[in-house]
Short mmCIF file of C-alpha atoms and ligand atoms in Angstrom, two decimals:
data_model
loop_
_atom_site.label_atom_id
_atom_site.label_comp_id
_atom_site.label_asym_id
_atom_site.label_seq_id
_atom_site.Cartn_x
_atom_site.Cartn_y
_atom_site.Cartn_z
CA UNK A 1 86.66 102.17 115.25
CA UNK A 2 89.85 104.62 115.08
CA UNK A 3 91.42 103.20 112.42
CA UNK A 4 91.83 104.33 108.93
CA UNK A 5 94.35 102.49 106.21
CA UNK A 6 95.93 104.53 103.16
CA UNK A 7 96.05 102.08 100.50
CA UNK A 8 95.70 100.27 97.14
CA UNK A 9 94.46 96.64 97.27
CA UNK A 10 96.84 96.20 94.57
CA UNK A 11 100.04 97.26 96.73
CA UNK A 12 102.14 94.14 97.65
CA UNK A 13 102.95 96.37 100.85
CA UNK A 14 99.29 97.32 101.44
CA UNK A 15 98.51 94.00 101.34
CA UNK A 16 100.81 92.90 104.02
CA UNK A 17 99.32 95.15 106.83
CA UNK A 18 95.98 93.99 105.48
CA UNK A 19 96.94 90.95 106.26
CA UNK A 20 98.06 91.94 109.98
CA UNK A 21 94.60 93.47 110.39
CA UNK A 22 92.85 90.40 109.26
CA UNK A 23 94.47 87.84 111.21
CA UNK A 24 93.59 89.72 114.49
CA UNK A 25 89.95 91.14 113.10
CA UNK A 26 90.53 94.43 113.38
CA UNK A 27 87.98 96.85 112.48
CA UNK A 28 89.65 100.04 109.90
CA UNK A 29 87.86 101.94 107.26
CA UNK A 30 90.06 101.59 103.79
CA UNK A 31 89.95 104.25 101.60
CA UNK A 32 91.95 103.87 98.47
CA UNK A 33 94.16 106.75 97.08
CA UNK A 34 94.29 107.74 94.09
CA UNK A 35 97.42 109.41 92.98
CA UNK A 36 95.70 110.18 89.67
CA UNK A 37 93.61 112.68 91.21
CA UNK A 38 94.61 115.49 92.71
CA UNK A 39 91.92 116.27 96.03
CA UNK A 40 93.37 112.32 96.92
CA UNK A 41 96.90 112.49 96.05
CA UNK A 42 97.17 116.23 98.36
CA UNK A 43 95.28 114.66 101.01
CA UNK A 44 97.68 111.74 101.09
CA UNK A 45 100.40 113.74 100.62
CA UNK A 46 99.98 115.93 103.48
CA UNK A 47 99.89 112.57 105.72
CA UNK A 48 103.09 110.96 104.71
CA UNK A 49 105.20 113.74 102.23
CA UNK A 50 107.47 110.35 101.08
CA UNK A 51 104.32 109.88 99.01
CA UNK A 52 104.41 105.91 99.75
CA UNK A 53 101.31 103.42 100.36
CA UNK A 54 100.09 102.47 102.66
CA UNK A 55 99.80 105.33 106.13
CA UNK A 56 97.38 104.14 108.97
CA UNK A 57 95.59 106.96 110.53
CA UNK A 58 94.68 106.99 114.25
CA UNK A 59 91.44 109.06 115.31
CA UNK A 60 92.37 108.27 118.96
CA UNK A 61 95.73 109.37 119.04
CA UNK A 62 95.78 111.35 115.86
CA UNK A 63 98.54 110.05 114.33
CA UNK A 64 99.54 109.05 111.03
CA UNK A 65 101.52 106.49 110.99
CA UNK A 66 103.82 105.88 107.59
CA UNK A 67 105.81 102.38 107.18
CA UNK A 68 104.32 99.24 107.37
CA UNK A 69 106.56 97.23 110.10
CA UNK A 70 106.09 100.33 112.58
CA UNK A 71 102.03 100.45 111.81
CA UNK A 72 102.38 96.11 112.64
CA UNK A 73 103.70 96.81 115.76
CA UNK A 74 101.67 100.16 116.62
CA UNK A 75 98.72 98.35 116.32
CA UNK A 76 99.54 95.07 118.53
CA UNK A 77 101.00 98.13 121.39
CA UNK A 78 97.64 100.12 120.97
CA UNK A 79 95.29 97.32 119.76
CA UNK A 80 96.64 93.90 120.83
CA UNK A 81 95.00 91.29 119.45
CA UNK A 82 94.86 87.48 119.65
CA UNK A 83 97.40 86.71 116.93
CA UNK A 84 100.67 88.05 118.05
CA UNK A 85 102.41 89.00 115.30
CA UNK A 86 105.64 90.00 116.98
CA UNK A 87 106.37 87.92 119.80
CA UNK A 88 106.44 88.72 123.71
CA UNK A 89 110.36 87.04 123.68
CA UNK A 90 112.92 89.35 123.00
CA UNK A 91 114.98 86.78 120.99
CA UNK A 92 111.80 85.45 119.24
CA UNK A 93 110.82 89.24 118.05
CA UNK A 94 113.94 90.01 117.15
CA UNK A 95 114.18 87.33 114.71
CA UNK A 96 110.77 88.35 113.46
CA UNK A 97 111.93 91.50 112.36
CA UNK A 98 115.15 90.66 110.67
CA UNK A 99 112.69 88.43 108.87
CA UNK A 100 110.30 91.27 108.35
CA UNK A 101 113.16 93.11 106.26
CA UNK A 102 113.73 90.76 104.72
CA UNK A 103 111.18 90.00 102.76
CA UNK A 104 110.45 93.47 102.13
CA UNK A 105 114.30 94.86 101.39
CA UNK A 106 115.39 91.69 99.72
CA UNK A 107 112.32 90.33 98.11
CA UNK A 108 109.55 93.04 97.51
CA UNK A 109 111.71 95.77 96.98
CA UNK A 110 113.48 94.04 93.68
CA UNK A 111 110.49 92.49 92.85
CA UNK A 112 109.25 96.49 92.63
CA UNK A 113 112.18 97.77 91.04
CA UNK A 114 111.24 94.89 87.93
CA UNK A 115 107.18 95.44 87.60
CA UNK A 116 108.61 99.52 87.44
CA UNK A 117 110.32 98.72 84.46
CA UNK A 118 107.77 97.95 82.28
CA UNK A 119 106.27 101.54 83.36
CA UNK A 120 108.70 103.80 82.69
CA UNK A 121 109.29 105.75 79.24
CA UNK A 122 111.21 103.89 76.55
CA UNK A 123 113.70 106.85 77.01
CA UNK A 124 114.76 105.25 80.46
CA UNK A 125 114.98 102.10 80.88
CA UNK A 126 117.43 100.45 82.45
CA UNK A 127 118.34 96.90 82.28
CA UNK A 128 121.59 96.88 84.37
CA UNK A 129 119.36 97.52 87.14
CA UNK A 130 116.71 95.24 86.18
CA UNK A 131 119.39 92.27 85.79
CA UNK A 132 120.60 93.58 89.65
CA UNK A 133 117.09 93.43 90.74
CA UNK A 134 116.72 89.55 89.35
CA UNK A 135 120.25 88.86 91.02
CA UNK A 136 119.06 89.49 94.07
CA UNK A 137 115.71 87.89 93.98
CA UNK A 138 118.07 84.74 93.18
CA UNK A 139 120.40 85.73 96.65
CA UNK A 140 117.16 85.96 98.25
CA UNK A 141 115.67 82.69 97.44
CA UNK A 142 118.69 80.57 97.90
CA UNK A 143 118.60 82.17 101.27
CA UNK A 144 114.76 81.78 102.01
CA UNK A 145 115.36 77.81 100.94
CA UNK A 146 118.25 77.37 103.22
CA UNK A 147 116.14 79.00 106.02
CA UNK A 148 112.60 77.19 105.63
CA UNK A 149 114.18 73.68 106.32
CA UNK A 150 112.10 72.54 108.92
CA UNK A 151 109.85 75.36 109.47
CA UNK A 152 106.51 76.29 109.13
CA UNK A 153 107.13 80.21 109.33
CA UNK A 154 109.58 82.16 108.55
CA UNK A 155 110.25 84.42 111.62
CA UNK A 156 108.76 82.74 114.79
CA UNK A 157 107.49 79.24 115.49
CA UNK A 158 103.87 80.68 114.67
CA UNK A 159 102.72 83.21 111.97
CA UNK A 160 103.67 86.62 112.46
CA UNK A 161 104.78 89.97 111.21
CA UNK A 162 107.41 88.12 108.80
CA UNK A 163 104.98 86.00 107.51
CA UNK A 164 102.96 88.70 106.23
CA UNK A 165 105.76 90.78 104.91
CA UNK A 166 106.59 87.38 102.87
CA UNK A 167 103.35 86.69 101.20
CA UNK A 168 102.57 89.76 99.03
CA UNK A 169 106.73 90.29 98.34
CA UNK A 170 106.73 86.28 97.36
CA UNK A 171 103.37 86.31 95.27
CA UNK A 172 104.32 89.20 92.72
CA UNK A 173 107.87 87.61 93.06
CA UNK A 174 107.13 84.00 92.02
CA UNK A 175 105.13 85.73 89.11
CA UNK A 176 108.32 88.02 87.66
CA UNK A 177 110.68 84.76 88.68
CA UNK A 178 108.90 81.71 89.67
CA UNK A 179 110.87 78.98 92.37
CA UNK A 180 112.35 76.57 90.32
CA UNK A 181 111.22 72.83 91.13
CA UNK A 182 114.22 72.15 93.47
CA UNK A 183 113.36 74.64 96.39
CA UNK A 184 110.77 72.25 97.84
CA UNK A 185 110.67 74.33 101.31
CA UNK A 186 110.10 77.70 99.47
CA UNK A 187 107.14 76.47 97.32
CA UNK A 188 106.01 74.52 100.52
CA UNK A 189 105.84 78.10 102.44
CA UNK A 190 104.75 79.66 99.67
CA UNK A 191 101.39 77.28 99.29
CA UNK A 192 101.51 77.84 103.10
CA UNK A 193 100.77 81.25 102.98
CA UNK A 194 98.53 81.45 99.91
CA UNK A 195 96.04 79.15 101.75
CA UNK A 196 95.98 81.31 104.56
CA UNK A 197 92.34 82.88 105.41
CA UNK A 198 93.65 86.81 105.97
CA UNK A 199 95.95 86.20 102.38
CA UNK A 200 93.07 84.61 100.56
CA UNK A 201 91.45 87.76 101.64
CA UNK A 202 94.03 90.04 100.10
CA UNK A 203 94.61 88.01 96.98
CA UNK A 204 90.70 88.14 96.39
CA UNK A 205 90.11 91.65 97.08
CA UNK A 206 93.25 92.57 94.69
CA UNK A 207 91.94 90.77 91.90
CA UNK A 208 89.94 93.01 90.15
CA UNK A 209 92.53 95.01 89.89
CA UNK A 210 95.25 92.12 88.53
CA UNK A 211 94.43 93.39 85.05
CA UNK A 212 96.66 96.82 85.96
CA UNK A 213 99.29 94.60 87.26
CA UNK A 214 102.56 95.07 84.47
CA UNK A 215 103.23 91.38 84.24
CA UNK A 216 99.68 90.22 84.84
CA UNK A 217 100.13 87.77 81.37
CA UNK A 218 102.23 85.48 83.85
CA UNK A 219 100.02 85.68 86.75
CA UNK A 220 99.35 82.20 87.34
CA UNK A 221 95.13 81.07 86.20
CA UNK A 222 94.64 79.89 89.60
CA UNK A 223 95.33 83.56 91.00
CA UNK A 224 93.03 84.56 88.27
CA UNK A 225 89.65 82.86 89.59
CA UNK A 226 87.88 82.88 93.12
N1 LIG B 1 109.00 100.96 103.11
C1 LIG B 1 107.64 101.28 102.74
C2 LIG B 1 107.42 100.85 101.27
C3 LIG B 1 106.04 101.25 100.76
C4 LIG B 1 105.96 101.18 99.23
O1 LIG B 1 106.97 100.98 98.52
N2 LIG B 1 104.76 101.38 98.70
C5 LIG B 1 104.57 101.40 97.26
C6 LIG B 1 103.35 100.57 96.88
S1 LIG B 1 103.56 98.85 97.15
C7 LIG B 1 104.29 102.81 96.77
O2 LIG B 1 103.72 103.61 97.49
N3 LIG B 1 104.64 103.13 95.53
C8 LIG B 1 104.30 104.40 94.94
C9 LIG B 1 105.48 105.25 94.67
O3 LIG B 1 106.62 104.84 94.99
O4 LIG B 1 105.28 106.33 94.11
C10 LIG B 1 106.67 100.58 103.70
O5 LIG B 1 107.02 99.54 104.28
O6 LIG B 1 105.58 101.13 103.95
#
């Protein structure tokens, strides 16, 4: 095994290579950082300087590899699998990645910018931008419902890299701002992906930690339990 993944299993971007890993069985060792101390937060540091979760290390190549689309598709170049989470068709992968962003520029990112909120000093806050970051979780659902008429996944005709940028981003999104009752092919996706094998993994493995979560008084009780 060459692999090793940077991470928290609470990270909503962790989770999504995670779940990349999972669906194709690939062995990694995870080792959690801890930017509270300081031996971990250097190491980590001198692997990715941007400071962000999660980096995938590669014994074989020796690489460290930050960003979580590029680690997707390093690992199905180096490490193909049997799920292909970005397709062999060029039309089919493009799609997948415009997907891919997405859910992470448009969904998980806002959803980010609200948990931070509730974490910074009362000196700072700033609800201009939290009221932006809601606007465009509303932008991005109207778009996500228009888009999942008809489909089962959101980038290719079979799960891939979009799908697993989608279900961390939409799970700590739907907690901050659920889907209202008349998106019926968002909360269709959404149960979808939740009853997924490689995200029941992730959700299970990040609950112990769903009592650090900033909003974790609306996490749904059936997140709550195995
Ligand atoms: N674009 C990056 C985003 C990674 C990211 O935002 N990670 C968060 C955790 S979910 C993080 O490291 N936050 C800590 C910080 O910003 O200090 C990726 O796809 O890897």
């Amino acid at each position: 095994m060459s692999l090793t993944l940077y991470l928290h299993p609470l990270s909503s971007f962790c989770q999504k290579v995670l779940i990349a890993l999972y669906e194709n069985e690939m062995p990694f060792e995870p080792v959690a950082v801890n930017f509270g101390d300081a031996e971990s937060r250097e190491d980590f540091f001198s692997r990715w300087p941007i400071g962000k979760i999660p980096v995938l290390h590669d014994s074989a190549t020796g690489m460290d590899i930050p960003e979580t689309s590029i680690m997707i598709e390093y690992v199905q170049q180096h490490y193909p699998g049997t799920a292909q989470l970005l397709p062999d068709d060029a039309e089919q992968a493009l799609q997948v990645r415009l997907w891919d962003r997405f859910f992470d520029l448009y969904v998980n990112v806002p959803m980010q910018r609200i948990v931070g909120e509730r974490l910074r000093p009362k000196g700072s806050l700033d609800p201009h931008g939290v009221a932006e970051a809601f606007a465009m979780l509303d932008k991005a659902y109207a778009v996500l419902e228009k888009h999942m008429a008809g489909r089962q996944w959101a980038g290719a005709d079979h799960f891939s890299m979009a799908d697993c940028a989608a279900s961390p981003a939409l799970f700590y999104a739907s907690i901050l701002h659920p889907f209202s009752d008349d998106m019926p092919n968002t909360n269709a996706y959404f149960e979808r992906l939740v009853e997924r094998p490689s995200i029941k993994r992730t959700i299970a493995e990040a609950r112990p930690y769903f009592q650090y979560f900033p909003y974790n008084e609306k996490m749904p009780p059936r997140f709550l339990q195995g």
